[in-house]
PDB file of C-alpha atoms in Angstrom:
ATOM      1  CA  MET A  14      -4.582  22.218  61.258  1.00 57.00           C
ATOM      2  CA  ASN A  15      -8.180  21.688  60.781  1.00 73.00           C
ATOM      3  CA  HIS A  16      -9.498  18.664  58.867  1.00 70.00           C
ATOM      4  CA  ARG A  17     -11.295  20.959  56.427  1.00 73.00           C
ATOM      5  CA  THR A  18      -8.196  23.047  55.772  1.00 75.00           C
ATOM      6  CA  LEU A  19      -6.135  19.951  55.096  1.00 67.00           C
ATOM      7  CA  THR A  20      -8.710  18.581  52.650  1.00 72.00           C
ATOM      8  CA  THR A  21      -8.976  21.915  50.827  1.00 70.00           C
ATOM      9  CA  THR A  22      -5.181  22.169  50.580  1.00 71.00           C
ATOM     10  CA  LEU A  23      -4.932  18.651  49.144  1.00 62.00           C
ATOM     11  CA  ILE A  24      -7.691  19.333  46.601  1.00 68.00           C
ATOM     12  CA  ILE A  25      -5.998  22.555  45.484  1.00 67.00           C
ATOM     13  CA  ALA A  26      -2.601  20.824  45.223  1.00 59.00           C
ATOM     14  CA  PHE A  27      -4.126  17.990  43.194  1.00 59.00           C
ATOM     15  CA  SER A  28      -5.976  20.368  40.869  1.00 58.00           C
ATOM     16  CA  ILE A  29      -2.790  22.357  40.238  1.00 56.00           C
ATOM     17  CA  THR A  30      -0.897  19.222  39.194  1.00 53.00           C
ATOM     18  CA  ALA A  31      -3.864  18.061  37.108  1.00 52.00           C
ATOM     19  CA  ALA A  32      -3.939  21.435  35.346  1.00 52.00           C
ATOM     20  CA  ALA A  33      -0.258  21.020  34.515  1.00 63.00           C
ATOM     21  CA  GLN A  34      -1.313  18.928  31.535  1.00 79.00           C
ATOM     22  CA  ARG A  35      -2.818  20.088  28.315  1.00 83.00           C
ATOM     23  CA  THR A  36      -5.179  18.216  25.973  1.00 88.00           C
ATOM     24  CA  MET A  37      -4.668  18.816  22.247  1.00 89.00           C
ATOM     25  CA  VAL A  38      -6.182  17.484  19.011  1.00 93.00           C
ATOM     26  CA  VAL A  39      -4.342  16.703  15.749  1.00 93.00           C
ATOM     27  CA  THR A  40      -6.393  17.265  12.573  1.00 93.00           C
ATOM     28  CA  ASP A  41      -5.946  17.135   8.809  1.00 91.00           C
ATOM     29  CA  ALA A  42      -5.236  20.651   7.489  1.00 88.00           C
ATOM     30  CA  GLU A  43      -7.490  20.209   4.444  1.00 87.00           C
ATOM     31  CA  THR A  44     -10.495  18.366   5.838  1.00 89.00           C
ATOM     32  CA  GLY A  45     -10.327  19.092   9.563  1.00 89.00           C
ATOM     33  CA  VAL A  46     -10.796  15.389  10.376  1.00 92.00           C
ATOM     34  CA  PRO A  47      -8.961  14.166  13.503  1.00 93.00           C
ATOM     35  CA  ILE A  48      -5.954  11.959  12.782  1.00 92.00           C
ATOM     36  CA  ARG A  49      -5.283   8.836  14.822  1.00 92.00           C
ATOM     37  CA  ASP A  50      -1.916   7.156  15.495  1.00 92.00           C
ATOM     38  CA  VAL A  51       0.177  10.331  15.210  1.00 92.00           C
ATOM     39  CA  GLN A  52       3.422   9.904  17.123  1.00 92.00           C
ATOM     40  CA  ILE A  53       4.390  12.917  19.242  1.00 90.00           C
ATOM     41  CA  PHE A  54       7.900  13.168  20.637  1.00 90.00           C
ATOM     42  CA  VAL A  55       8.185  15.546  23.587  1.00 87.00           C
ATOM     43  CA  ASN A  56      11.369  17.673  23.774  1.00 84.00           C
ATOM     44  CA  GLY A  57      12.981  15.636  20.975  1.00 78.00           C
ATOM     45  CA  ASP A  58      13.289  12.572  23.216  1.00 78.00           C
ATOM     46  CA  ASP A  59      12.558   9.248  21.483  1.00 78.00           C
ATOM     47  CA  ASN A  60      11.722   7.601  24.807  1.00 81.00           C
ATOM     48  CA  ASN A  61       9.131  10.259  25.697  1.00 82.00           C
ATOM     49  CA  ARG A  62       6.584   9.387  23.015  1.00 87.00           C
ATOM     50  CA  ILE A  63       2.830   9.966  22.935  1.00 88.00           C
ATOM     51  CA  VAL A  64       0.384   8.486  20.381  1.00 91.00           C
ATOM     52  CA  THR A  65      -2.981  10.059  19.529  1.00 92.00           C
ATOM     53  CA  ASP A  66      -6.179   8.093  20.109  1.00 91.00           C
ATOM     54  CA  TYR A  67      -9.033   7.505  17.643  1.00 90.00           C
ATOM     55  CA  LYS A  68     -10.289  11.085  18.202  1.00 91.00           C
ATOM     56  CA  GLY A  69      -6.854  12.546  17.464  1.00 91.00           C
ATOM     57  CA  GLU A  70      -6.457  13.668  21.092  1.00 92.00           C
ATOM     58  CA  PHE A  71      -3.362  13.509  23.259  1.00 90.00           C
ATOM     59  CA  ILE A  72      -2.226  14.964  26.572  1.00 89.00           C
ATOM     60  CA  VAL A  73       0.987  16.971  26.790  1.00 87.00           C
ATOM     61  CA  PRO A  74       2.764  17.569  30.089  1.00 84.00           C
ATOM     62  CA  ASP A  75       3.299  21.189  31.075  1.00 82.00           C
ATOM     63  CA  THR A  76       7.069  20.639  31.005  1.00 82.00           C
ATOM     64  CA  ALA A  77       7.031  20.149  27.219  1.00 82.00           C
ATOM     65  CA  GLY A  78       9.242  22.721  25.482  1.00 84.00           C
ATOM     66  CA  ASN A  79       8.768  21.454  21.940  1.00 88.00           C
ATOM     67  CA  LEU A  80       6.853  18.755  20.094  1.00 88.00           C
ATOM     68  CA  THR A  81       7.639  16.712  17.006  1.00 90.00           C
ATOM     69  CA  LEU A  82       4.563  15.288  15.267  1.00 91.00           C
ATOM     70  CA  CYS A  83       5.106  12.354  12.872  1.00 91.00           C
ATOM     71  CA  HIS A  84       2.695  10.339  10.746  1.00 91.00           C
ATOM     72  CA  ARG A  85       3.454   8.362   7.586  1.00 89.00           C
ATOM     73  CA  LYS A  86       0.736  10.083   5.522  1.00 88.00           C
ATOM     74  CA  TYR A  87       1.474  13.615   6.740  1.00 90.00           C
ATOM     75  CA  GLU A  88       4.351  16.051   6.836  1.00 88.00           C
ATOM     76  CA  LYS A  89       6.528  16.022   9.928  1.00 90.00           C
ATOM     77  CA  ARG A  90       5.913  19.108  12.080  1.00 89.00           C
ATOM     78  CA  LEU A  91       8.132  20.653  14.747  1.00 90.00           C
ATOM     79  CA  MET A  92       6.530  23.025  17.259  1.00 88.00           C
ATOM     80  CA  ASP A  93       7.846  25.234  20.058  1.00 88.00           C
ATOM     81  CA  ASP A  94       5.863  25.852  23.226  1.00 82.00           C
ATOM     82  CA  LYS A  95       4.883  29.289  21.855  1.00 84.00           C
ATOM     83  CA  GLU A  96       3.059  27.601  18.943  1.00 83.00           C
ATOM     84  CA  PHE A  97       1.015  25.216  21.101  1.00 82.00           C
ATOM     85  CA  ALA A  98      -2.730  25.437  20.501  1.00 84.00           C
ATOM     86  CA  ASP A  99      -5.703  23.240  21.275  1.00 87.00           C
ATOM     87  CA  THR A 100      -5.858  22.065  17.646  1.00 90.00           C
ATOM     88  CA  ILE A 101      -2.796  21.224  15.550  1.00 90.00           C
ATOM     89  CA  SER A 102      -3.137  20.747  11.785  1.00 91.00           C
ATOM     90  CA  LEU A 103      -0.906  18.536   9.666  1.00 91.00           C
ATOM     91  CA  LEU A 104      -0.454  18.789   5.882  1.00 89.00           C
ATOM     92  CA  PRO A 105      -0.875  15.625   3.780  1.00 88.00           C
ATOM     93  CA  ASN A 106       2.223  14.297   1.996  1.00 85.00           C
ATOM     94  CA  TYR A 107       0.773  14.545  -1.516  1.00 75.00           C
ATOM     95  CA  ASN A 108       0.789  18.357  -1.362  1.00 58.00           C
ATOM     96  CA  ARG A 109       4.541  18.402  -1.048  1.00 60.00           C
ATOM     97  CA  LEU A 110       6.945  18.483  -3.956  1.00 64.00           C
ATOM     98  CA  ASN A 111      10.498  17.365  -3.634  1.00 68.00           C
ATOM     99  CA  GLU A 112      13.236  19.564  -5.000  1.00 74.00           C
ATOM    100  CA  LEU A 113      13.101  19.765  -8.761  1.00 77.00           C
ATOM    101  CA  VAL A 114      15.930  21.001 -10.971  1.00 83.00           C
ATOM    102  CA  VAL A 115      15.201  21.645 -14.635  1.00 84.00           C
ATOM    103  CA  LYS A 116      18.026  22.148 -17.108  1.00 85.00           C
ATOM    104  CA  GLY A 117      17.397  22.826 -20.744  1.00 83.00           C
ATOM    105  CA  LYS A 118      18.975  23.937 -23.965  1.00 83.00           C
ATOM    106  CA  SER A 119      17.499  26.204 -26.557  1.00 78.00           C
ATOM    107  CA  PRO A 120      16.322  24.286 -29.634  1.00 72.00           C
ATOM    108  CA  LYS A 121      18.162  24.569 -32.920  1.00 73.00           C
ATOM    109  CA  ILE A 122      15.831  26.089 -35.471  1.00 66.00           C
ATOM    110  CA  ASN A 123      15.997  24.601 -38.946  1.00 67.00           C
ATOM    111  CA  MET A 124      14.670  26.940 -41.634  1.00 65.00           C
ATOM    112  CA  ASN A 125      14.291  24.123 -44.147  1.00 69.00           C
ATOM    113  CA  ILE A 126      12.109  21.979 -41.926  1.00 69.00           C
ATOM    114  CA  MET A 127       9.137  22.133 -44.297  1.00 72.00           C
ATOM    115  CA  ALA A 128      11.321  21.322 -47.303  1.00 75.00           C
ATOM    116  CA  ALA A 129      12.648  18.239 -45.557  1.00 74.00           C
ATOM    117  CA  THR A 130       9.113  17.170 -44.678  1.00 76.00           C
ATOM    118  CA  LYS A 131       7.923  17.594 -48.270  1.00 77.00           C
ATOM    119  CA  MET A 132      10.872  15.618 -49.628  1.00 80.00           C
ATOM    120  CA  ALA A 133      10.227  12.826 -47.162  1.00 80.00           C
ATOM    121  CA  ALA A 134       6.567  12.696 -48.208  1.00 78.00           C
ATOM    122  CA  LEU A 135       7.436  12.640 -51.911  1.00 79.00           C
ATOM    123  CA  THR A 136      10.094   9.952 -51.640  1.00 82.00           C
ATOM    124  CA  ALA A 137       8.065   7.682 -49.376  1.00 78.00           C
ATOM    125  CA  PRO A 138       6.675   4.642 -51.177  1.00 78.00           C
ATOM    126  CA  HIS A 139       2.913   4.656 -51.558  1.00 71.00           C
ATOM    127  CA  PRO A 140       1.106   1.495 -50.553  1.00 70.00           C
ATOM    128  CA  LYS A 141      -0.284  -0.503 -53.469  1.00 69.00           C
ATOM    129  CA  THR A 142      -3.276  -2.736 -53.221  1.00 66.00           C
ATOM    130  CA  LEU A 143      -3.124  -6.213 -54.659  1.00 65.00           C
ATOM    131  CA  ALA A 144      -6.700  -6.407 -55.919  1.00 65.00           C
ATOM    132  CA  THR A 145      -9.386  -3.773 -56.152  1.00 68.00           C
ATOM    133  CA  PHE A 146     -13.085  -4.169 -56.642  1.00 67.00           C
ATOM    134  CA  ASP A 147     -15.510  -1.363 -57.267  1.00 67.00           C
ATOM    135  CA  PHE A 148     -19.167  -2.281 -57.235  1.00 68.00           C
ATOM    136  CA  PHE A 149     -20.223   0.684 -59.365  1.00 69.00           C
ATOM    137  CA  ASP A 150     -17.577  -0.119 -61.964  1.00 67.00           C
ATOM    138  CA  ILE A 151     -19.831  -2.956 -63.145  1.00 66.00           C
ATOM    139  CA  PHE A 152     -22.523  -0.510 -64.188  1.00 70.00           C
ATOM    140  CA  THR A 153     -20.102   1.871 -65.894  1.00 73.00           C
ATOM    141  CA  ALA A 154     -18.686  -0.973 -67.991  1.00 69.00           C
ATOM    142  CA  LYS A 155     -22.149  -1.829 -69.296  1.00 71.00           C
ATOM    143  CA  LYS A 156     -22.817   1.837 -69.942  1.00 74.00           C
ATOM    144  CA  ARG A 157     -19.569   2.191 -71.877  1.00 76.00           C
ATOM    145  CA  LYS A 158     -20.447  -0.856 -73.977  1.00 79.00           C
ATOM    146  CA  LYS A 159     -23.884   0.611 -74.830  1.00 78.00           C
ATOM    147  CA  THR A 160     -22.339   3.987 -75.579  1.00 77.00           C
ATOM    148  CA  ARG A 161     -19.792   2.379 -77.946  1.00 80.00           C
ATOM    149  CA  LYS A 162     -22.592   0.554 -79.801  1.00 81.00           C
ATOM    150  CA  ARG A 163     -24.543   3.809 -80.228  1.00 79.00           C
ATOM    151  CA  ILE A 164     -21.463   5.636 -81.543  1.00 78.00           C
ATOM    152  CA  GLU A 165     -20.878   2.860 -84.103  1.00 81.00           C
ATOM    153  CA  ALA A 166     -24.520   2.958 -85.110  1.00 78.00           C
ATOM    154  CA  ILE A 167     -24.361   6.736 -85.641  1.00 78.00           C
ATOM    155  CA  LYS A 168     -21.192   6.408 -87.800  1.00 76.00           C
ATOM    156  CA  ASP A 169     -23.040   4.138 -90.210  1.00 68.00           C
ATOM    157  CA  TYR A 170     -25.696   6.764 -91.083  1.00 63.00           C
TER     158      TYR A 170
END
């Protein structure tokens, strides 16, 4: 074999194995911002774990059949190899609602509800003040005194 042929064969073999990996990016589904420190488990194996860098990028081997993406602030996502894309979006946790079960009873309708309210208002003790002072009452007392004097003066005529 020729030296050139051997070099070309090695370069092609190396490029094929290098192409057997895929670079992907994990982003926030709402903002599109890359997410760092996402843990990716390849083929459900806890020992085969990849963590995204500060740009949200990670490299997946070509042998990956499924991925499990986990982050504490985002929903866990399981993906098959058919769903693989260059960009993977994760949903934030606060958009998720846990299961909610609501049970209720129909209210009992009381026809005399207004009558009961009126009776309660009538029987309630009214607050009494200990001392009252009205500034304008001073002037009305003087006026009453003058009016009384005039009435007495008119009676004498």
